mmCIF file of C-alpha atoms in Angstrom:
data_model
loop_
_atom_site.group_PDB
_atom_site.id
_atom_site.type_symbol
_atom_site.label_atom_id
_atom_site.label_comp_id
_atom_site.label_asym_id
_atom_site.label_seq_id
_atom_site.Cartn_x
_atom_site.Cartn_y
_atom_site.Cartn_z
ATOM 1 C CA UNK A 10 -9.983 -23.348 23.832
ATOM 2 C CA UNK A 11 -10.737 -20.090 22.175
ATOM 3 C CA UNK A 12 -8.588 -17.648 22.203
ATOM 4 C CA UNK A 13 -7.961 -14.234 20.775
ATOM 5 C CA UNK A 14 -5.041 -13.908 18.384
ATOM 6 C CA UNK A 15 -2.360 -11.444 19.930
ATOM 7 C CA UNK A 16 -1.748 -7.583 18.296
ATOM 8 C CA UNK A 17 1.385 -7.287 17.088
ATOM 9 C CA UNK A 18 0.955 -3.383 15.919
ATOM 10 C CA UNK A 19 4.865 -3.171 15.126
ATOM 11 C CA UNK A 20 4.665 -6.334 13.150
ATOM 12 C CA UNK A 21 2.838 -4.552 10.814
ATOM 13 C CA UNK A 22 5.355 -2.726 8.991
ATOM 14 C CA UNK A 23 8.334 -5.302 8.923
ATOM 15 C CA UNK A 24 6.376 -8.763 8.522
ATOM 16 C CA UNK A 25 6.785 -9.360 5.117
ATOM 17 C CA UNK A 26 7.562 -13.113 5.193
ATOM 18 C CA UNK A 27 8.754 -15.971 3.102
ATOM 19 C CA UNK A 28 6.232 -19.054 2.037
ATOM 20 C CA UNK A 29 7.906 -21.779 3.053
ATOM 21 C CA UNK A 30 5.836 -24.220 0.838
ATOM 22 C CA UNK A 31 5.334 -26.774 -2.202
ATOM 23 C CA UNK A 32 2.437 -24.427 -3.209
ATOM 24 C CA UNK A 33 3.031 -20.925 -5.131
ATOM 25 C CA UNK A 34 -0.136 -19.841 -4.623
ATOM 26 C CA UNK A 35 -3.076 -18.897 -1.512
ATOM 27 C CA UNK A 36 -7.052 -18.526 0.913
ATOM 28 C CA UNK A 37 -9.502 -19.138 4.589
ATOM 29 C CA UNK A 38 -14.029 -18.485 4.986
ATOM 30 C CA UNK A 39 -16.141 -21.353 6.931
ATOM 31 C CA UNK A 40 -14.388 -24.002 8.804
ATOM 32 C CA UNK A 41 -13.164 -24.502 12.479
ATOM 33 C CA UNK A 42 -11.667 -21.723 12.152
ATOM 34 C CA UNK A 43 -14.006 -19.250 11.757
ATOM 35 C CA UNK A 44 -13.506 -15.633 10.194
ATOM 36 C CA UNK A 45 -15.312 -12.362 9.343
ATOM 37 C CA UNK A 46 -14.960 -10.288 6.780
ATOM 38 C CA UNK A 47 -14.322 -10.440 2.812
ATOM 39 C CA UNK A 48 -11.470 -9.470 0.708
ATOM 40 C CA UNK A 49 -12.472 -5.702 -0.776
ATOM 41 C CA UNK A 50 -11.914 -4.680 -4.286
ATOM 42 C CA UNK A 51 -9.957 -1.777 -5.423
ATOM 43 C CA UNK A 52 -11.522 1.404 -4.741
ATOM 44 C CA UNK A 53 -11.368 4.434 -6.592
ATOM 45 C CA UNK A 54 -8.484 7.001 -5.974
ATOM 46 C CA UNK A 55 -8.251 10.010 -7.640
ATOM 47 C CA UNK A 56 -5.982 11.770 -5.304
ATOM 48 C CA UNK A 57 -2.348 12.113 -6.108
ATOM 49 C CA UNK A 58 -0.147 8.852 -4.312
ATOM 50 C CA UNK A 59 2.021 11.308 -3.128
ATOM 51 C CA UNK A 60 5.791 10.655 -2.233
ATOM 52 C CA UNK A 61 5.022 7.109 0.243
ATOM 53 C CA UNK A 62 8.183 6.526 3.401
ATOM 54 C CA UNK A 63 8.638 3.469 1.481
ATOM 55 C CA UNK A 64 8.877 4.081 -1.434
ATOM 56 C CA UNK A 65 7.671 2.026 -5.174
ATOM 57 C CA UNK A 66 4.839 3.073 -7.845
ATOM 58 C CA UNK A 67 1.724 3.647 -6.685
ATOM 59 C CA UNK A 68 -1.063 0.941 -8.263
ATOM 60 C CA UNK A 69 -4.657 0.969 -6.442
ATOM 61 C CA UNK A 70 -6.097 2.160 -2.984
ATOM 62 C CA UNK A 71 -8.066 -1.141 -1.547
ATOM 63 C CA UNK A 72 -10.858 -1.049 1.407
ATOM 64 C CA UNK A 73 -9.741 -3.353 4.281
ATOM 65 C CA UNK A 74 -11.835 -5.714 6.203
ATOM 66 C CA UNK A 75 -12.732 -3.092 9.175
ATOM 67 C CA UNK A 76 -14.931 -0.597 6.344
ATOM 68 C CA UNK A 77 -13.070 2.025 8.154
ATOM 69 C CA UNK A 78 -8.951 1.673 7.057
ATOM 70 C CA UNK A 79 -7.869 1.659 3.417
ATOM 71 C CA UNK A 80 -4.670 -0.158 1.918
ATOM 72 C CA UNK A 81 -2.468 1.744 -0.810
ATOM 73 C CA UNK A 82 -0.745 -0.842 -3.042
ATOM 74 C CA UNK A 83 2.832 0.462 -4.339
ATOM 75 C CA UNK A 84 4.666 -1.391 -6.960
ATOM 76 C CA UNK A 85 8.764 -2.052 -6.196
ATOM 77 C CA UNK A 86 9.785 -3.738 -9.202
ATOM 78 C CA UNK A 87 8.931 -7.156 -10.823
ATOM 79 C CA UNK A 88 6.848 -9.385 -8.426
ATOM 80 C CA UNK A 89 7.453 -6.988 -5.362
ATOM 81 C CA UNK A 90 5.055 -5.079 -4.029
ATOM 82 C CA UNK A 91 4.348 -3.290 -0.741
ATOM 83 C CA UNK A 92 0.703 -1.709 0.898
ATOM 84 C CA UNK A 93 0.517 1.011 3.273
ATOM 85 C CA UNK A 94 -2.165 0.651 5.913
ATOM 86 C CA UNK A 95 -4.133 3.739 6.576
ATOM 87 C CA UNK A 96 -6.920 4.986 8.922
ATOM 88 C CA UNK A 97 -8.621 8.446 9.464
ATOM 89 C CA UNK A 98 -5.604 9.302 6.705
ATOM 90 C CA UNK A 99 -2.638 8.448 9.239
ATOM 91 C CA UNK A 100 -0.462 5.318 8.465
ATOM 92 C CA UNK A 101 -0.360 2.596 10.726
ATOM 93 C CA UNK A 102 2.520 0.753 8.468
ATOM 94 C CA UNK A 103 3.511 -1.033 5.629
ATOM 95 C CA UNK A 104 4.234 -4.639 4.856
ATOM 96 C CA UNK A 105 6.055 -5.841 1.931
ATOM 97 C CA UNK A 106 5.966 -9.298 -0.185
ATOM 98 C CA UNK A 107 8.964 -10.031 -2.876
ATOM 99 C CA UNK A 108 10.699 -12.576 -5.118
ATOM 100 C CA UNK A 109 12.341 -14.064 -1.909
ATOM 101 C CA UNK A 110 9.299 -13.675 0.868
ATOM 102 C CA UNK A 111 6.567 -14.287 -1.764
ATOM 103 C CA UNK A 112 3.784 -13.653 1.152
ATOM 104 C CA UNK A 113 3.600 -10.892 3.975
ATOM 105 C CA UNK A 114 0.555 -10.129 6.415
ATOM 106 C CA UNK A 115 0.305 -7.931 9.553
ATOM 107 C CA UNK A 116 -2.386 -8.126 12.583
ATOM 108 C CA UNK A 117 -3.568 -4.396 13.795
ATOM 109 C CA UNK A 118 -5.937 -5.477 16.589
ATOM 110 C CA UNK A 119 -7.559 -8.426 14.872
ATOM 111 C CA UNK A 120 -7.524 -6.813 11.729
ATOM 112 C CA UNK A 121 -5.543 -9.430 9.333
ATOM 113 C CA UNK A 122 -4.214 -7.664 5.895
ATOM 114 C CA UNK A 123 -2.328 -10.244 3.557
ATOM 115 C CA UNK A 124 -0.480 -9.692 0.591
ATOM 116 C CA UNK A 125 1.515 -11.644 -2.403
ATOM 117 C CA UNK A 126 4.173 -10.410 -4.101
ATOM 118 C CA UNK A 127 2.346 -9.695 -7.595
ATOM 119 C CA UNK A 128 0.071 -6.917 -5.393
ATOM 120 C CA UNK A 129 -3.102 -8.886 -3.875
ATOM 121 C CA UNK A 130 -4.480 -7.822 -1.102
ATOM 122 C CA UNK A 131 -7.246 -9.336 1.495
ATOM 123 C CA UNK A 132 -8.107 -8.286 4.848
ATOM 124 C CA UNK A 133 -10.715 -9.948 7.155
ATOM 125 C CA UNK A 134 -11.279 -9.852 10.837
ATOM 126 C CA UNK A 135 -9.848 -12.739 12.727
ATOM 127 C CA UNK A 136 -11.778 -12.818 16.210
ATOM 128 C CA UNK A 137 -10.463 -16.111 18.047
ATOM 129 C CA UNK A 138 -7.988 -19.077 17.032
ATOM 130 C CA UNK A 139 -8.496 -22.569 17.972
ATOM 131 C CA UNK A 140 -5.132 -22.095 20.311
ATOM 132 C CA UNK A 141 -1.575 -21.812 20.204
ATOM 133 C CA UNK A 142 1.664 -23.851 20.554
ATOM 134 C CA UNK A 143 1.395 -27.374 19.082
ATOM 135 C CA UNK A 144 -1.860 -28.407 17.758
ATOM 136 C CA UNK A 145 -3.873 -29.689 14.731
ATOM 137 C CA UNK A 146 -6.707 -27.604 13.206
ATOM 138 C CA UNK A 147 -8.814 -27.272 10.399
ATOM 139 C CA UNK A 148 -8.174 -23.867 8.372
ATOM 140 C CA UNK A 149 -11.111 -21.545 7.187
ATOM 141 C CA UNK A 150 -12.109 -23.642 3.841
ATOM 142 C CA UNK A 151 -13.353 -26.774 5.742
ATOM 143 C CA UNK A 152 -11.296 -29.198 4.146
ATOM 144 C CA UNK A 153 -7.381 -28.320 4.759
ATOM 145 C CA UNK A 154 -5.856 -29.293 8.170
ATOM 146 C CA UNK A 155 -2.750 -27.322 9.970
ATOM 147 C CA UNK A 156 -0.382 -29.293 12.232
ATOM 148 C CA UNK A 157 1.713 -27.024 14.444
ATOM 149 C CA UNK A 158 5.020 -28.129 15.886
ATOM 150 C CA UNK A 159 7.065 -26.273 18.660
ATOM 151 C CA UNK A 160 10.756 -25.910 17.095
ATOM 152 C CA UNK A 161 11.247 -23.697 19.921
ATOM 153 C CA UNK A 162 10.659 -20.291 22.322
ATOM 154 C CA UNK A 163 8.977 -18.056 20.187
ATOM 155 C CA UNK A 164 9.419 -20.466 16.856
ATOM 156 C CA UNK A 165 6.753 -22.619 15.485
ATOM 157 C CA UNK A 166 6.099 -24.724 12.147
ATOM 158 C CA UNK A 167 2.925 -25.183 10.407
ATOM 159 C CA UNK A 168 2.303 -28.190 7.664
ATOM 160 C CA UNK A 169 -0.868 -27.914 5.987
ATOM 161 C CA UNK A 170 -2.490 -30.958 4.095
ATOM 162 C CA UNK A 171 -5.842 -32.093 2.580
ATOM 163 C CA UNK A 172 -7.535 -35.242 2.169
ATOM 164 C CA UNK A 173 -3.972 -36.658 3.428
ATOM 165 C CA UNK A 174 -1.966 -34.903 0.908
ATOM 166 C CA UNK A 175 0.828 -32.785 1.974
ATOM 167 C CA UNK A 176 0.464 -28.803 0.631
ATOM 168 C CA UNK A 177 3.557 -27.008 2.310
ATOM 169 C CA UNK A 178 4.407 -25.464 5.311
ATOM 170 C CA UNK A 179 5.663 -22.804 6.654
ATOM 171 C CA UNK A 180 7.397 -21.089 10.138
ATOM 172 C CA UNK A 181 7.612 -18.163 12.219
ATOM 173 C CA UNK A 182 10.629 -16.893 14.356
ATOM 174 C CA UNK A 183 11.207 -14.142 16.679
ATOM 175 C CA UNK A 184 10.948 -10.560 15.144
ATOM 176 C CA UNK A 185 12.250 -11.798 11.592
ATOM 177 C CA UNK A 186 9.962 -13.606 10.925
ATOM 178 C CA UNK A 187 6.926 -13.092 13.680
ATOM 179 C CA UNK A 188 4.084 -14.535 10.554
ATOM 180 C CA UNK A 189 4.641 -17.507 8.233
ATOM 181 C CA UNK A 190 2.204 -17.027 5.295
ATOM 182 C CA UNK A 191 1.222 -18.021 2.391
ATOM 183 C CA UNK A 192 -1.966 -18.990 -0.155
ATOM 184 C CA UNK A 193 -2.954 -22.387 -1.378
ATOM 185 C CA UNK A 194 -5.393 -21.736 -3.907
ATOM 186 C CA UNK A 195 -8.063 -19.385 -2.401
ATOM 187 C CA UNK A 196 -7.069 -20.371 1.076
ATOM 188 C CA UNK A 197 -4.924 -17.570 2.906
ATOM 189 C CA UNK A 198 -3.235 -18.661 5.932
ATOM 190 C CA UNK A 199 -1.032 -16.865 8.611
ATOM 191 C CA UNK A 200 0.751 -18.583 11.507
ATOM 192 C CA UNK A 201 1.957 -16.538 14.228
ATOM 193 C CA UNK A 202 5.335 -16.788 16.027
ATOM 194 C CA UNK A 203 2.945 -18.352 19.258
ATOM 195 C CA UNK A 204 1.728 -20.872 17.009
ATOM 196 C CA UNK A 205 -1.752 -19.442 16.372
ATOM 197 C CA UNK A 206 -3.389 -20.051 13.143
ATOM 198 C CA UNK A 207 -5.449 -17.523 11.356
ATOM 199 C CA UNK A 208 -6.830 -18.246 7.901
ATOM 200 C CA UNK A 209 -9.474 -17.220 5.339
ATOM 201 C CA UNK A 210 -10.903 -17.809 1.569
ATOM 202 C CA UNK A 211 -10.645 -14.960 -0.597
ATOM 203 C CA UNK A 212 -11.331 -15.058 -4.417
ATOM 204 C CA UNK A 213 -9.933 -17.150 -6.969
ATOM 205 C CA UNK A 214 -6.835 -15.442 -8.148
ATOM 206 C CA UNK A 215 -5.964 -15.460 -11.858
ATOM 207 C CA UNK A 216 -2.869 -17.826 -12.264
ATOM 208 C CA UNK A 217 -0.124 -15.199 -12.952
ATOM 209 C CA UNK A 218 -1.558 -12.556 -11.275
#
């Protein structure tokens, strides 16, 4: 059953969340789990970054997924890195990705913005899941397959393999941790604390970077 994947608007500026996987890298685009939207390159900001709530070194101003909200990446120190949403130039929040939680994405009505802790950014627009609480599903590129168990209210556990090989996994808890993300290769996935999957293939990203 279809299903649309829940708003968690307050999520958006505390879910930075740890990768729990074999993997340390990320993607989702065409498979039964179907998503809209592209990962945006940087655009152009001349404008002064101004003094941000939270804080870092501003780096680039990206276009998110919805053509109508922009995300301003701020640099925190070696491999940490935090984006600012922003629409109609009022914040809707920040999330933040470090040494320890590698991965962070928020979900601002459907609107899916991921990020890694050396400052990459995509956004797409996730319209339905394949469902939530345990279940098996195959993730945006086609070819990988999510498992998800129940470990308990609110707490679920995603493994992801491919072609029987095991990738990783990852969880999400309560408010802590309300997304488990991460990247395998291109593929970007976020599980939410329900158990819904959302996923999606960005572009190759330069090993390193």
């Amino acid at each position: 059953m279809l299903m649309q994947l829940p708003s968690r608007r307050n999520s958006f500026r505390s879910a930075a969340t740890a990768a729990v996987a074999a993997l340390a890298v990320l993607a989702p685009a065409a498979g039964a789990l179907a998503a809209t939207g592209a990962p945006h390159p940087a655009a152009s900001d001349s404008r002064p970054p101004g003094h941000p709530e939270g804080g870092g070194q501003y780096v680039r101003t990206v276009k998110l997924a919805d053509g109508v909200s922009i995300g301003k990446i701020y640099k925190l120190g070696d491999h940490h890195h935090r984006v600012e949403g922003f629409a109609n130039g009022s914040s809707f929040g920040s999330i933040e990705a470090g040494p320890a939680a590698p991965y962070a994405a928020g979900n601002l009505n459907g609107l899916i913005t991921a990020l890694d802790n050396n400052g990459n950014v995509v956004s797409w627009i996730q319209r339905t899941s394949q469902g939530s609480g345990p279940h098996t599903e195959k993730l945006a590129d086609g070819e990988t397959v999510a498992k998800v168990t129940k470990l308990g209210a609110q707490h679920h556990k995603a493994a992801f393999s491919r072609g029987g090989r095991m990738l990783g996994s990852v969880v999400a808890h309560g408010a802590t941790t309300p997304y488990g993300v991460t990247r395998i290769g291109k593929l970007w996935i976020v599980l939410d604390l329900d158990g819904g999957i959302a996923s999606y293939v960005g572009r190759p990203i330069p090993t390193g970077a």
